[in-house]
Amino acid sequence: MGTSKRGKASLLFEDPPLILSAASVVGKKEGEGPLGKYFDRIEMDSMLGKRTWEEAESELQTRTARLAIEKSGLDKEEIRYYFGGDLLAQLIATSFGSMDLEFPMFGLYGACSTMGEGLQLGSMTVAGDFADRVLVTASSHFASAEKQFRFPLEYGNQRPLSATWTVTGCGAVVLGKGGGGSPLARVAGITTGKIVDMDFKDSMNMGAAMAMAALDTIVTNFKDLGVDERYYDRIITGDLGTVGRRLLLDYLLKAGHDIESRYMDCGIEIFDGSTQDTHAGGSGCGCSAAVLCGYILPRIQQGEWKRVLFMPTGALLSTVSFNEGKSVPGIAHGVVLERMDEGRK
Amino acid sequence: MGTSKRGKASLLFEDPPLILSAASVVGKKEGEGPLGKYFDRIEMDSMLGKRTWEEAESELQTRTARLAIEKSGLDKEEIRYYFGGDLLAQLIATSFGSMDLEFPMFGLYGACSTMGEGLQLGSMTVAGDFADRVLVTASSHFASAEKQFRFPLEYGNQRPLSATWTVTGCGAVVLGKGGGGSPLARVAGITTGKIVDMDFKDSMNMGAAMAMAALDTIVTNFKDLGVDERYYDRIITGDLGTVGRRLLLDYLLKAGHDIESRYMDCGIEIFDGSTQDTHAGGSGCGCSAAVLCGYILPRIQQGEWKRVLFMPTGALLSTVSFNEGKSVPGIAHGVVLERMDEGRK
């Protein structure tokens, strides 16, 4: 056991936690998108058989968590803690969605960066020998989020082109030291984000608000680890969308880092903006979580990418803060994922 | 470095993290209560000089965090991570209240159990050698919470006697391996709560909803550590209030544990129910956090109590879940605090 603190915000794990299994469940629209074939399950009923959108999101989280446990080949009792979060006020999707599993529970809120926050805390918990295995999950649902953050669905309001489309989806991973089949990847290290406020006040352009947080976490990661963009085969943000993407790439170029050839954004990949009317891209906790589990981790396992900086991005606002004229600060949490047979630095 | 996993939900730290400093800041009403003289600072202006209740709560969190750092004698740069949370949707009090401090940041939501959740994750982070020192904080504000969860303040609505009064307060501790003066106590171990749902549906009686979660965590703690109530000088819940207190004591007695002589509830202590019109007691993240920092930790440091089970309790609801007819599940996170010179078991 051991670890190495690097710089102000990064850790490299001497004995990296392994991602033992991953599950992704998404909605119909996500299933029709370019990544549709990679997800474990596509729910054609957006209510998932429940009475309300919130119950539907809870059910989505329950099903994804159960599938991740099933795919790990472990008994539920072999997993010690549950780290989970969502976008809803007071985390009701997570509380009601994790309840029946009866795990000792840590509720997390990092807006759309929650999967990164969960992977960081879960990895520390495993690397520190506080648990042999933990479950990490994050979910979002288009209808529960739209209702809460924007307008009633019935309005059918017009959305500006900079707006994103909240993904109906959930990703869940089992992290651990071993056991339960062939691991997908290892968590080599983490860079924990700080809150970055550029005084952006447009809640319909959250990509711009989050781009500066992503910039900060990438630059901190490079500095803390003494590396640059060539260290990674892919640098993947959560849901900057097309507007945030351009800002991030431009600012990084000014800082001397040309990452465009190895850059990807989960929100841009999950929908086909030209045919799916999703404007700047997908967003929500479930976007990066489902793309991680369905698309990114298998690519690492199969050896297509040997090292990835996975960095979900979150916009820290509520309708109250926004309506009171506050800005939209951002946060981005970086997780360094490596192929299992990759040599250690 | 090392730890010992005990049972399903508990850890004992071989090298326990120390509470290096603690700060408590409360509002005027809390300052007039029985514990008023123990808090570091009483804010007579409930707006704390800000425009909105939410900004006031953020300012409360900023001031308390800064005071905890100041009292530790450490530079801000010697503290690595910030663990924080509050009751507001999307944690806006914490996001806007921690932003200027620029720490790598973990946002937590455990309702009124948040200080327990933060102490647990912060302790693992320090015990696992992932940080030399971290800051843990939780806040609530009567007006921001009342406005969000209950009725507009202007209604002046009547409250049932089972209802609690949200505390305007914040507690913050610096946890670490050492440095910065004389520690207040050590975190000997933790018992992480699970979500307990008894199908209670009365949001004006959250003490009852949380009592069963407290029961579960206490019984789990006893079982995991192989101890009973005699192991502790005090068993302290967060904000069960008078109704939840009675339920907890009765159910524990049925389970063979008479804890009444060593039991205390932060919510009952912080107000004088007979003169302050607070009904069942105080509540909110800030209640147990401020009482911990202002009242409990000094009592441990001075040797009055040598071992305390501190257990903030949270009710997991939002106005959406409640109005959609969902129950109010509870969660309680246990933290074992010991006097510095107490022999290890």
PDB file of C-alpha atoms in Angstrom, chain A residues 1-3 5-11 13 51-52 54-55 77 80-81 83 87-92 95-96 98-99 102-109 117 120-121 124-125 127-132 147-149 192-195 197 316-318 320-321 324 326-327 329 331 333, chain B residues 1-3 5-11 13 51-52 54-55 77 80-81 83 87-92 95-96 98-99 102-109 117 120-121 124-125 127-132 147-149 192-195 197 316-318 320-321 324 326-327 329 331 333:
ATOM      1  CA  MET A   1       0.000   0.000   0.000  1.00  0.00           C
ATOM      2  CA  GLY A   2       1.182   3.478  -0.667  1.00  0.00           C
ATOM      3  CA  THR A   3       0.699   6.552  -2.708  1.00  0.00           C
ATOM      4  CA  LYS A   5       1.216  13.065  -3.562  1.00  0.00           C
ATOM      5  CA  ARG A   6       2.166  15.112  -6.587  1.00  0.00           C
ATOM      6  CA  GLY A   7       1.944  18.876  -6.594  1.00  0.00           C
ATOM      7  CA  LYS A   8      -1.087  20.645  -5.196  1.00  0.00           C
ATOM      8  CA  ALA A   9      -3.911  18.462  -6.407  1.00  0.00           C
ATOM      9  CA  SER A  10      -2.687  15.135  -7.804  1.00  0.00           C
ATOM     10  CA  LEU A  11      -1.980  11.643  -6.533  1.00  0.00           C
ATOM     11  CA  PHE A  13      -1.251   5.357  -6.652  1.00  0.00           C
ATOM     12  CA  ARG A  51     -44.874   7.020 -11.936  1.00  0.00           C
ATOM     13  CA  THR A  52     -42.567  10.053 -12.036  1.00  0.00           C
ATOM     14  CA  GLU A  54     -37.531  11.183 -10.514  1.00  0.00           C
ATOM     15  CA  GLU A  55     -38.539   7.605  -9.786  1.00  0.00           C
ATOM     16  CA  GLU A  77     -21.608  -8.578   0.104  1.00  0.00           C
ATOM     17  CA  ARG A  80     -18.199  -2.401   0.862  1.00  0.00           C
ATOM     18  CA  TYR A  81     -19.285   1.157   0.018  1.00  0.00           C
ATOM     19  CA  PHE A  83     -20.395   6.357  -3.855  1.00  0.00           C
ATOM     20  CA  LEU A  87     -28.100  16.370 -10.531  1.00  0.00           C
ATOM     21  CA  LEU A  88     -31.348  16.572  -8.614  1.00  0.00           C
ATOM     22  CA  ALA A  89     -31.893  18.702  -5.546  1.00  0.00           C
ATOM     23  CA  GLN A  90     -30.950  16.789  -2.401  1.00  0.00           C
ATOM     24  CA  LEU A  91     -29.733  13.855  -4.541  1.00  0.00           C
ATOM     25  CA  ILE A  92     -33.113  12.134  -4.501  1.00  0.00           C
ATOM     26  CA  SER A  95     -30.958   8.184  -2.317  1.00  0.00           C
ATOM     27  CA  PHE A  96     -34.046   6.405  -3.607  1.00  0.00           C
ATOM     28  CA  SER A  98     -29.430   3.114  -3.972  1.00  0.00           C
ATOM     29  CA  MET A  99     -31.603   2.424  -0.941  1.00  0.00           C
ATOM     30  CA  GLU A 102     -28.300  -1.345   1.466  1.00  0.00           C
ATOM     31  CA  PHE A 103     -24.660  -0.342   1.120  1.00  0.00           C
ATOM     32  CA  PRO A 104     -22.933   2.015   3.546  1.00  0.00           C
ATOM     33  CA  MET A 105     -23.337   5.132   1.471  1.00  0.00           C
ATOM     34  CA  PHE A 106     -21.564   8.347   0.522  1.00  0.00           C
ATOM     35  CA  GLY A 107     -23.709  10.894  -1.325  1.00  0.00           C
ATOM     36  CA  LEU A 108     -21.716  13.148  -3.664  1.00  0.00           C
ATOM     37  CA  TYR A 109     -22.531  16.309  -5.536  1.00  0.00           C
ATOM     38  CA  GLU A 117     -15.466  12.872  -7.898  1.00  0.00           C
ATOM     39  CA  GLN A 120     -11.397   9.801  -6.991  1.00  0.00           C
ATOM     40  CA  LEU A 121     -12.906   9.125  -3.567  1.00  0.00           C
ATOM     41  CA  MET A 124      -8.567   6.580  -2.421  1.00  0.00           C
ATOM     42  CA  THR A 125     -10.805   4.307  -0.363  1.00  0.00           C
ATOM     43  CA  ALA A 127      -5.875   2.325  -2.391  1.00  0.00           C
ATOM     44  CA  GLY A 128      -5.871   3.192   1.314  1.00  0.00           C
ATOM     45  CA  ASP A 129      -7.088  -0.297   2.171  1.00  0.00           C
ATOM     46  CA  PHE A 130     -10.353   0.995   3.636  1.00  0.00           C
ATOM     47  CA  ALA A 131     -12.343  -1.291   1.333  1.00  0.00           C
ATOM     48  CA  ASP A 132     -11.532  -4.200  -0.936  1.00  0.00           C
ATOM     49  CA  LYS A 147     -38.022  20.049 -15.321  1.00  0.00           C
ATOM     50  CA  GLN A 148     -35.761  21.129 -12.488  1.00  0.00           C
ATOM     51  CA  PHE A 149     -33.208  23.386 -14.210  1.00  0.00           C
ATOM     52  CA  THR A 192      -8.845  16.912  -8.008  1.00  0.00           C
ATOM     53  CA  GLY A 193     -10.467  20.005  -9.455  1.00  0.00           C
ATOM     54  CA  LYS A 194     -10.977  23.325  -7.785  1.00  0.00           C
ATOM     55  CA  ILE A 195     -13.922  25.619  -8.406  1.00  0.00           C
ATOM     56  CA  ASP A 197     -15.435  31.108 -11.637  1.00  0.00           C
ATOM     57  CA  LEU A 316     -22.143  24.586 -10.220  1.00  0.00           C
ATOM     58  CA  LEU A 317     -25.473  26.353 -10.290  1.00  0.00           C
ATOM     59  CA  SER A 318     -29.009  25.968  -9.071  1.00  0.00           C
ATOM     60  CA  VAL A 320     -31.988  29.789  -7.114  1.00  0.00           C
ATOM     61  CA  SER A 321     -28.383  30.924  -7.551  1.00  0.00           C
ATOM     62  CA  GLU A 324     -30.463  35.600  -7.976  1.00  0.00           C
ATOM     63  CA  LYS A 326     -25.029  34.589  -9.506  1.00  0.00           C
ATOM     64  CA  SER A 327     -22.472  33.314 -11.986  1.00  0.00           C
ATOM     65  CA  PRO A 329     -18.727  28.403 -11.687  1.00  0.00           C
ATOM     66  CA  ILE A 331     -15.271  22.227 -11.677  1.00  0.00           C
ATOM     67  CA  HIS A 333     -12.113  16.215 -11.786  1.00  0.00           C
TER      68      HIS A 333
ATOM     69  CA  MET B   1       0.071   3.790   8.176  1.00  0.00           C
ATOM     70  CA  GLY B   2      -2.654   1.233   8.275  1.00  0.00           C
ATOM     71  CA  THR B   3      -6.197   0.574   9.141  1.00  0.00           C
ATOM     72  CA  LYS B   5     -11.746  -2.938   8.559  1.00  0.00           C
ATOM     73  CA  ARG B   6     -14.279  -4.025  11.128  1.00  0.00           C
ATOM     74  CA  GLY B   7     -17.509  -5.714  10.187  1.00  0.00           C
ATOM     75  CA  LYS B   8     -19.633  -4.426   7.341  1.00  0.00           C
ATOM     76  CA  ALA B   9     -19.376  -0.678   7.816  1.00  0.00           C
ATOM     77  CA  SER B  10     -16.672   0.276  10.312  1.00  0.00           C
ATOM     78  CA  LEU B  11     -12.989   1.155  10.284  1.00  0.00           C
ATOM     79  CA  PHE B  13      -7.512   3.716  12.150  1.00  0.00           C
ATOM     80  CA  ARG B  51     -28.017  40.461  -0.554  1.00  0.00           C
ATOM     81  CA  THR B  52     -29.674  37.045  -0.278  1.00  0.00           C
ATOM     82  CA  GLU B  54     -28.053  31.928   0.055  1.00  0.00           C
ATOM     83  CA  GLU B  55     -25.178  34.403  -0.142  1.00  0.00           C
ATOM     84  CA  GLU B  77      -1.213  26.073   1.457  1.00  0.00           C
ATOM     85  CA  ARG B  80      -4.742  19.976   0.661  1.00  0.00           C
ATOM     86  CA  TYR B  81      -8.460  19.282   0.151  1.00  0.00           C
ATOM     87  CA  PHE B  83     -14.733  18.517   1.958  1.00  0.00           C
ATOM     88  CA  LEU B  87     -28.705  21.490   2.539  1.00  0.00           C
ATOM     89  CA  LEU B  88     -29.397  23.649  -0.487  1.00  0.00           C
ATOM     90  CA  ALA B  89     -30.183  22.314  -3.933  1.00  0.00           C
ATOM     91  CA  GLN B  90     -26.986  21.739  -5.908  1.00  0.00           C
ATOM     92  CA  LEU B  91     -24.914  22.713  -2.843  1.00  0.00           C
ATOM     93  CA  ILE B  92     -24.770  26.379  -3.784  1.00  0.00           C
ATOM     94  CA  SER B  95     -19.794  26.058  -3.966  1.00  0.00           C
ATOM     95  CA  PHE B  96     -20.017  29.815  -3.612  1.00  0.00           C
ATOM     96  CA  SER B  98     -15.608  27.701  -0.702  1.00  0.00           C
ATOM     97  CA  MET B  99     -14.697  29.135  -4.098  1.00  0.00           C
ATOM     98  CA  GLU B 102      -9.323  27.713  -4.068  1.00  0.00           C
ATOM     99  CA  PHE B 103      -8.875  24.262  -2.572  1.00  0.00           C
ATOM    100  CA  PRO B 104      -9.225  21.067  -4.610  1.00  0.00           C
ATOM    101  CA  MET B 105     -12.786  20.349  -3.642  1.00  0.00           C
ATOM    102  CA  PHE B 106     -15.146  17.474  -2.869  1.00  0.00           C
ATOM    103  CA  GLY B 107     -18.833  18.420  -2.644  1.00  0.00           C
ATOM    104  CA  LEU B 108     -20.838  16.175  -0.319  1.00  0.00           C
ATOM    105  CA  TYR B 109     -24.530  15.710   0.291  1.00  0.00           C
ATOM    106  CA  GLU B 117     -19.822  12.089   5.953  1.00  0.00           C
ATOM    107  CA  GLN B 120     -15.322  10.026   7.450  1.00  0.00           C
ATOM    108  CA  LEU B 121     -14.011  10.816   3.965  1.00  0.00           C
ATOM    109  CA  MET B 124      -9.744   8.206   5.235  1.00  0.00           C
ATOM    110  CA  THR B 125      -7.912  10.733   3.064  1.00  0.00           C
ATOM    111  CA  ALA B 127      -5.143   8.080   7.250  1.00  0.00           C
ATOM    112  CA  GLY B 128      -4.429   6.789   3.731  1.00  0.00           C
ATOM    113  CA  ASP B 129      -1.642   9.348   3.335  1.00  0.00           C
ATOM    114  CA  PHE B 130      -3.418  11.072   0.454  1.00  0.00           C
ATOM    115  CA  ALA B 131      -3.200  14.417   2.243  1.00  0.00           C
ATOM    116  CA  ASP B 132      -1.344  15.720   5.277  1.00  0.00           C
ATOM    117  CA  LYS B 147     -37.525  29.048   2.077  1.00  0.00           C
ATOM    118  CA  GLN B 148     -36.432  25.941   0.192  1.00  0.00           C
ATOM    119  CA  PHE B 149     -37.980  23.096   2.174  1.00  0.00           C
ATOM    120  CA  THR B 192     -20.637   4.572   7.688  1.00  0.00           C
ATOM    121  CA  GLY B 193     -24.397   4.731   7.622  1.00  0.00           C
ATOM    122  CA  LYS B 194     -26.736   3.099   5.161  1.00  0.00           C
ATOM    123  CA  ILE B 195     -30.045   4.537   4.015  1.00  0.00           C
ATOM    124  CA  ASP B 197     -36.463   3.808   5.026  1.00  0.00           C
ATOM    125  CA  LEU B 316     -33.093  12.338   2.672  1.00  0.00           C
ATOM    126  CA  LEU B 317     -35.898  14.249   1.031  1.00  0.00           C
ATOM    127  CA  SER B 318     -36.480  17.109  -1.362  1.00  0.00           C
ATOM    128  CA  VAL B 320     -40.060  17.221  -5.154  1.00  0.00           C
ATOM    129  CA  SER B 321     -39.767  13.752  -3.616  1.00  0.00           C
ATOM    130  CA  GLU B 324     -44.635  13.242  -5.158  1.00  0.00           C
ATOM    131  CA  LYS B 326     -42.271   9.561  -1.434  1.00  0.00           C
ATOM    132  CA  SER B 327     -41.174   8.654   2.081  1.00  0.00           C
ATOM    133  CA  PRO B 329     -35.511   7.928   4.428  1.00  0.00           C
ATOM    134  CA  ILE B 331     -29.018   8.129   7.204  1.00  0.00           C
ATOM    135  CA  HIS B 333     -22.803   8.542   9.947  1.00  0.00           C
TER     136      HIS B 333
END
